Short mmCIF file of C-alpha atoms and ligand atoms in Angstrom, two decimals:
data_model
loop_
_atom_site.label_atom_id
_atom_site.label_comp_id
_atom_site.label_asym_id
_atom_site.label_seq_id
_atom_site.Cartn_x
_atom_site.Cartn_y
_atom_site.Cartn_z
CA MET A 1 -6.11 -1.24 8.30
CA ALA A 2 -5.49 -4.80 9.45
CA LEU A 3 -2.22 -6.54 8.56
CA ARG A 4 -3.88 -9.95 8.34
CA ASN A 5 -6.71 -10.94 6.02
CA THR A 6 -10.24 -11.19 7.34
CA THR A 7 -13.20 -12.97 5.76
CA GLN A 8 -14.24 -9.50 4.49
CA ARG A 9 -11.07 -8.16 2.86
CA TRP A 10 -7.41 -8.76 2.09
CA GLY A 11 -5.04 -7.43 4.76
CA VAL A 12 -2.19 -4.99 4.15
CA ILE A 13 0.39 -7.77 3.80
CA ALA A 14 -1.56 -9.73 1.14
CA GLN A 15 -2.34 -6.48 -0.72
CA THR A 16 1.32 -5.45 -0.61
CA PHE A 17 2.39 -8.83 -2.03
CA HIS A 18 -0.22 -8.51 -4.82
CA TRP A 19 0.64 -4.97 -5.92
CA VAL A 20 4.43 -5.21 -5.47
CA ILE A 21 4.45 -8.33 -7.67
CA VAL A 22 2.29 -6.53 -10.28
CA ALA A 23 4.77 -3.60 -10.30
CA LEU A 24 7.79 -5.92 -10.54
CA LEU A 25 6.17 -7.79 -13.46
CA ILE A 26 5.84 -4.50 -15.35
CA VAL A 27 9.52 -3.71 -14.64
CA GLN A 28 10.44 -7.26 -15.62
CA VAL A 29 8.73 -7.23 -19.02
CA THR A 30 10.07 -3.71 -19.73
CA LEU A 31 13.66 -4.83 -18.99
CA ALA A 32 13.24 -7.92 -21.24
CA GLU A 33 11.87 -5.83 -24.12
CA MET A 34 14.60 -3.17 -23.75
CA ALA A 35 17.29 -5.89 -23.75
CA ASP A 36 15.70 -7.58 -26.75
CA ASP A 37 16.00 -4.37 -28.82
CA LEU A 38 19.77 -4.04 -28.15
CA PRO A 39 22.65 -5.63 -30.05
CA ALA A 40 24.87 -8.07 -28.08
CA GLY A 41 27.07 -6.06 -25.71
CA VAL A 42 27.60 -4.84 -22.19
CA ARG A 43 24.39 -2.78 -22.04
CA LYS A 44 22.27 -5.79 -23.08
CA LEU A 45 24.01 -8.05 -20.53
CA THR A 46 23.47 -5.45 -17.79
CA LEU A 47 19.74 -5.23 -18.55
CA LEU A 48 19.44 -9.03 -18.68
CA ALA A 49 21.32 -9.35 -15.36
CA ARG A 50 18.79 -6.95 -13.84
CA HIS A 51 15.93 -8.91 -15.49
CA LYS A 52 17.25 -12.09 -13.86
CA SER A 53 17.58 -10.47 -10.42
CA VAL A 54 14.08 -8.96 -10.56
CA GLY A 55 12.73 -12.36 -11.74
CA ILE A 56 14.36 -14.15 -8.79
CA THR A 57 12.88 -11.50 -6.48
CA ILE A 58 9.42 -12.26 -7.91
CA LEU A 59 10.03 -15.99 -7.29
CA GLY A 60 10.97 -15.31 -3.64
CA LEU A 61 7.95 -13.03 -3.13
CA VAL A 62 5.55 -15.58 -4.61
CA ILE A 63 6.84 -18.25 -2.22
CA LEU A 64 6.39 -15.88 0.75
CA ARG A 65 2.97 -14.85 -0.56
CA LEU A 66 1.77 -18.45 -0.70
CA VAL A 67 3.11 -19.14 2.80
CA TRP A 68 1.25 -16.05 4.05
CA ARG A 69 -1.89 -17.19 2.20
CA ALA A 70 -1.66 -20.64 3.82
CA VAL A 71 -1.50 -19.26 7.37
CA ASN A 72 -4.30 -16.72 6.85
CA GLU A 73 -8.00 -16.83 6.24
CA HIS A 74 -9.14 -15.11 3.04
CA PRO A 75 -12.32 -13.53 1.75
CA PRO A 76 -14.48 -15.99 -0.22
CA LEU A 77 -15.78 -15.11 -3.68
CA PRO A 78 -19.25 -13.54 -3.59
CA GLY A 79 -21.94 -16.21 -3.28
CA ASN A 80 -24.05 -14.77 -6.12
CA LEU A 81 -21.52 -15.84 -8.79
CA LYS A 82 -22.63 -18.61 -11.13
CA PRO A 83 -20.77 -21.93 -10.60
CA TYR A 84 -18.84 -21.49 -13.87
CA GLU A 85 -17.74 -17.97 -12.79
CA GLN A 86 -16.49 -19.35 -9.46
CA GLN A 87 -14.58 -22.07 -11.32
CA LEU A 88 -13.14 -19.57 -13.80
CA ALA A 89 -11.98 -17.26 -11.00
CA ARG A 90 -10.29 -20.16 -9.16
CA LEU A 91 -8.72 -21.50 -12.34
CA THR A 92 -7.39 -18.04 -13.24
CA HIS A 93 -5.82 -17.59 -9.79
CA VAL A 94 -4.22 -21.05 -9.90
CA ALA A 95 -2.92 -20.35 -13.43
CA LEU A 96 -1.43 -17.05 -12.26
CA TYR A 97 0.38 -18.72 -9.36
CA VAL A 98 1.66 -21.53 -11.63
CA LEU A 99 2.94 -18.94 -14.14
CA LEU A 100 4.58 -16.89 -11.39
CA PHE A 101 6.68 -19.99 -10.65
CA ALA A 102 7.11 -21.22 -14.21
CA MET A 103 8.36 -17.88 -15.60
CA PRO A 104 11.31 -17.43 -13.21
CA LEU A 105 12.19 -21.13 -13.17
CA SER A 106 12.23 -21.35 -16.99
CA GLY A 107 14.32 -18.14 -17.09
CA TRP A 108 16.79 -19.46 -14.52
CA THR A 109 17.05 -22.83 -16.31
CA LEU A 110 17.55 -21.21 -19.72
CA SER A 111 20.33 -19.03 -18.31
CA SER A 112 22.05 -22.15 -16.91
CA ALA A 113 21.65 -23.97 -20.26
CA ARG A 114 23.21 -20.94 -22.02
CA GLY A 115 26.16 -21.10 -19.61
CA PHE A 116 25.37 -17.71 -17.99
CA PRO A 117 25.27 -17.97 -14.20
CA VAL A 118 22.45 -16.26 -12.33
CA SER A 119 23.14 -13.92 -9.45
CA TRP A 120 20.74 -11.90 -7.33
CA PHE A 121 21.83 -8.26 -7.78
CA GLY A 122 25.45 -9.41 -7.44
CA PHE A 123 24.95 -10.36 -3.76
CA LEU A 124 24.06 -14.01 -4.10
CA GLN A 125 25.35 -16.45 -6.71
CA LEU A 126 22.68 -19.05 -7.54
CA PRO A 127 23.55 -22.60 -8.60
CA ASP A 128 23.17 -23.74 -12.22
CA LEU A 129 19.99 -25.78 -12.59
CA VAL A 130 21.10 -27.72 -15.73
CA PRO A 131 24.40 -28.25 -17.56
CA LYS A 132 25.27 -26.06 -20.56
CA SER A 133 23.43 -27.28 -23.69
CA ARG A 134 22.49 -25.39 -26.86
CA PRO A 135 19.40 -27.51 -27.79
CA LEU A 136 18.11 -27.27 -24.20
CA TYR A 137 18.66 -23.49 -24.23
CA ASP A 138 16.68 -23.15 -27.50
CA ALA A 139 13.80 -25.21 -26.10
CA LEU A 140 13.75 -23.29 -22.81
CA LEU A 141 13.90 -19.92 -24.54
CA LEU A 142 10.84 -20.90 -26.58
CA THR A 143 9.16 -22.06 -23.34
CA HIS A 144 9.99 -18.77 -21.58
CA HIS A 145 8.57 -16.72 -24.49
CA THR A 146 5.44 -18.89 -24.74
CA LEU A 147 4.82 -18.73 -20.98
CA ALA A 148 5.12 -14.93 -21.16
CA TRP A 149 2.29 -14.88 -23.73
CA PHE A 150 0.20 -17.16 -21.50
CA LEU A 151 0.87 -14.80 -18.60
CA PHE A 152 -0.31 -11.77 -20.64
CA ALA A 153 -3.49 -13.65 -21.64
CA VAL A 154 -4.34 -14.84 -18.12
CA VAL A 155 -3.59 -11.40 -16.63
CA ALA A 156 -5.93 -9.83 -19.23
CA LEU A 157 -8.68 -12.27 -18.22
CA HIS A 158 -7.99 -11.60 -14.52
CA VAL A 159 -8.11 -7.81 -14.94
CA ALA A 160 -11.31 -8.09 -17.02
CA GLY A 161 -12.82 -10.18 -14.19
CA ALA A 162 -11.81 -7.63 -11.53
CA LEU A 163 -13.31 -4.76 -13.57
CA LYS A 164 -16.50 -6.75 -14.22
CA HIS A 165 -16.93 -7.26 -10.48
CA HIS A 166 -16.50 -3.56 -9.86
CA PHE A 167 -18.46 -2.00 -12.70
CA ILE A 168 -21.07 -4.65 -13.55
CA HIS A 169 -21.69 -6.64 -10.36
CA HIS A 170 -21.00 -3.56 -8.17
CA ASP A 171 -19.51 -5.82 -5.48
CA ASP A 172 -16.49 -5.47 -3.18
CA VAL A 173 -14.07 -7.81 -4.94
CA LEU A 174 -11.82 -5.08 -6.40
CA ARG A 175 -12.10 -2.75 -3.41
CA ARG A 176 -11.06 -5.45 -0.93
CA MET A 177 -7.74 -5.85 -2.78
CA LEU A 178 -7.13 -2.07 -2.96
CA PRO A 179 -5.38 -0.15 -0.17
CA PHE A 180 -7.07 2.92 1.33
CA THR A 181 -10.58 1.74 0.45
CA ARG A 182 -13.49 0.94 2.69
CA GLN A 183 -15.99 -1.87 2.64
C1 HEM B 201 8.12 -13.48 -13.64
C2 HEM B 201 9.31 -13.52 -14.12
C3 HEM B 201 9.73 -13.31 -15.55
C4 HEM B 201 9.06 -12.76 -16.62
C5 HEM B 201 7.63 -12.21 -16.68
C6 HEM B 201 9.97 -12.80 -17.76
C7 HEM B 201 9.67 -12.35 -19.03
C8 HEM B 201 10.52 -12.40 -20.11
C9 HEM B 201 10.20 -12.00 -21.45
C10 HEM B 201 8.83 -11.45 -21.88
C11 HEM B 201 11.29 -12.22 -22.22
C12 HEM B 201 11.37 -12.08 -23.73
C13 HEM B 201 11.85 -10.81 -24.28
C14 HEM B 201 11.84 -10.94 -25.79
O1 HEM B 201 12.79 -11.55 -26.32
O2 HEM B 201 10.88 -10.49 -26.42
C15 HEM B 201 12.35 -12.71 -21.37
C16 HEM B 201 13.62 -13.01 -21.78
C17 HEM B 201 14.60 -13.51 -20.96
N1 HEM B 201 14.47 -13.87 -19.64
FE1 HEM B 201 12.83 -13.63 -18.50
N2 HEM B 201 11.16 -13.35 -17.35
C18 HEM B 201 11.05 -13.68 -16.02
C19 HEM B 201 12.02 -14.22 -15.20
C20 HEM B 201 13.31 -14.53 -15.61
C21 HEM B 201 14.36 -15.05 -14.75
C22 HEM B 201 14.21 -15.33 -13.25
C23 HEM B 201 15.46 -15.23 -15.53
C24 HEM B 201 16.82 -15.77 -15.16
C25 HEM B 201 17.22 -16.01 -13.93
C26 HEM B 201 15.11 -14.79 -16.87
C27 HEM B 201 15.98 -14.81 -17.93
C28 HEM B 201 15.69 -14.34 -19.19
C29 HEM B 201 16.67 -14.27 -20.26
C30 HEM B 201 18.15 -14.70 -20.17
C31 HEM B 201 15.99 -13.75 -21.37
C32 HEM B 201 16.57 -13.43 -22.75
C33 HEM B 201 16.71 -14.67 -23.51
C34 HEM B 201 17.43 -14.42 -24.82
O3 HEM B 201 16.86 -13.69 -25.66
O4 HEM B 201 18.51 -14.99 -24.97
N3 HEM B 201 13.79 -14.38 -16.89
N4 HEM B 201 11.83 -12.83 -20.09
C1 HEM B 202 -0.21 -8.11 -13.45
C2 HEM B 202 -0.33 -9.21 -12.90
C3 HEM B 202 -1.28 -9.72 -11.85
C4 HEM B 202 -1.09 -10.90 -11.22
C5 HEM B 202 0.05 -11.89 -11.48
C6 HEM B 202 -2.17 -11.07 -10.27
C7 HEM B 202 -2.33 -12.18 -9.46
C8 HEM B 202 -3.35 -12.41 -8.58
C9 HEM B 202 -3.58 -13.62 -7.84
C10 HEM B 202 -2.69 -14.86 -7.92
C11 HEM B 202 -4.68 -13.44 -7.09
C12 HEM B 202 -5.32 -14.47 -6.19
C13 HEM B 202 -5.09 -14.15 -4.75
C14 HEM B 202 -5.34 -15.36 -3.90
O1 HEM B 202 -6.45 -15.90 -3.91
O2 HEM B 202 -4.37 -15.76 -3.22
C15 HEM B 202 -5.16 -12.10 -7.34
C16 HEM B 202 -6.26 -11.53 -6.75
C17 HEM B 202 -6.80 -10.34 -7.15
N1 HEM B 202 -6.34 -9.50 -8.15
FE1 HEM B 202 -4.69 -9.73 -9.22
N2 HEM B 202 -3.01 -9.98 -10.32
C18 HEM B 202 -2.50 -9.12 -11.28
C19 HEM B 202 -3.04 -7.90 -11.65
C20 HEM B 202 -4.21 -7.37 -11.17
C21 HEM B 202 -4.80 -6.12 -11.57
C22 HEM B 202 -4.19 -5.14 -12.59
C23 HEM B 202 -5.97 -5.99 -10.87
C24 HEM B 202 -6.99 -4.87 -10.91
C25 HEM B 202 -7.53 -4.41 -11.98
C26 HEM B 202 -6.09 -7.15 -10.01
C27 HEM B 202 -7.11 -7.37 -9.13
C28 HEM B 202 -7.21 -8.42 -8.25
C29 HEM B 202 -8.27 -8.58 -7.26
C30 HEM B 202 -9.43 -7.62 -7.05
C31 HEM B 202 -8.02 -9.77 -6.58
C32 HEM B 202 -8.82 -10.36 -5.41
C33 HEM B 202 -9.82 -11.35 -5.89
C34 HEM B 202 -10.65 -11.81 -4.71
O3 HEM B 202 -10.77 -11.12 -3.71
O4 HEM B 202 -11.19 -12.93 -4.79
N3 HEM B 202 -5.01 -7.97 -10.22
N4 HEM B 202 -4.35 -11.50 -8.27
#
């Protein structure tokens, strides 16, 4: 299997970025929900610290993924899609990338506004993005929650699109993003 993308399929590196980020998003939302169910205390802070570190990891991976995308060719969408389907697919991908930046950045900013510094697994202390402010924290928390709902909605649309390609159009769009599959 090729490391780089071709005009036929995504290469191993692009596939790895895609599926590792999907797995980390599942971990990320699970950590947030587990922390949300706990009363204030050490256990909650530990889970939130992990949530922050995983979120910063996602941010780093998305930056690397976009760099890799920029220096690689990529398979075009099948030509038999209607113009509105092409537009919808592009819009969904752009929305996913925007949300993959907006989620970690809103989380990092809300932590700074709350006065809780962000570190990456205890190895790297990140700077505060804004000064401590209760009203700003409240607004950013609402933003972070709302963006998470947007992310769920866009991911649902994206997954429905991928399944439609596979089961209704019977094309290669899903297979070319899956490891260990053939054209
Ligand atoms: C793709 C990345 C991220 C996703 C999908 C995500 C998702 C979520 C979700 C769904 C919640 C709400 C849990 C609930 O109350 O129901 C949450 C809470 C939170 N997130 Fe994130 N998050 C991400 C990145 C980050 C980052 C990078 C940070 C900080 C550096 C962060 C900091 C927080 C904090 C502090 C809370 C709890 C807020 C509170 O209740 O006081 N998040 N996140
Ligand atoms: C959970 C969060 C997910 C996120 C954030 C996400 C994000 C993305 C993004 C941004 C792209 C565009 C790649 C590019 O053009 O650079 C993409 C492509 C793709 N995704 Fe996802 N994805 C997710 C889940 C899934 C799932 C569960 C499936 C399978 C059911 C899937 C199937 C695909 C396929 C097949 C492509 C390639 C589309 C093409 O070749 O044109 N994704 N994904």
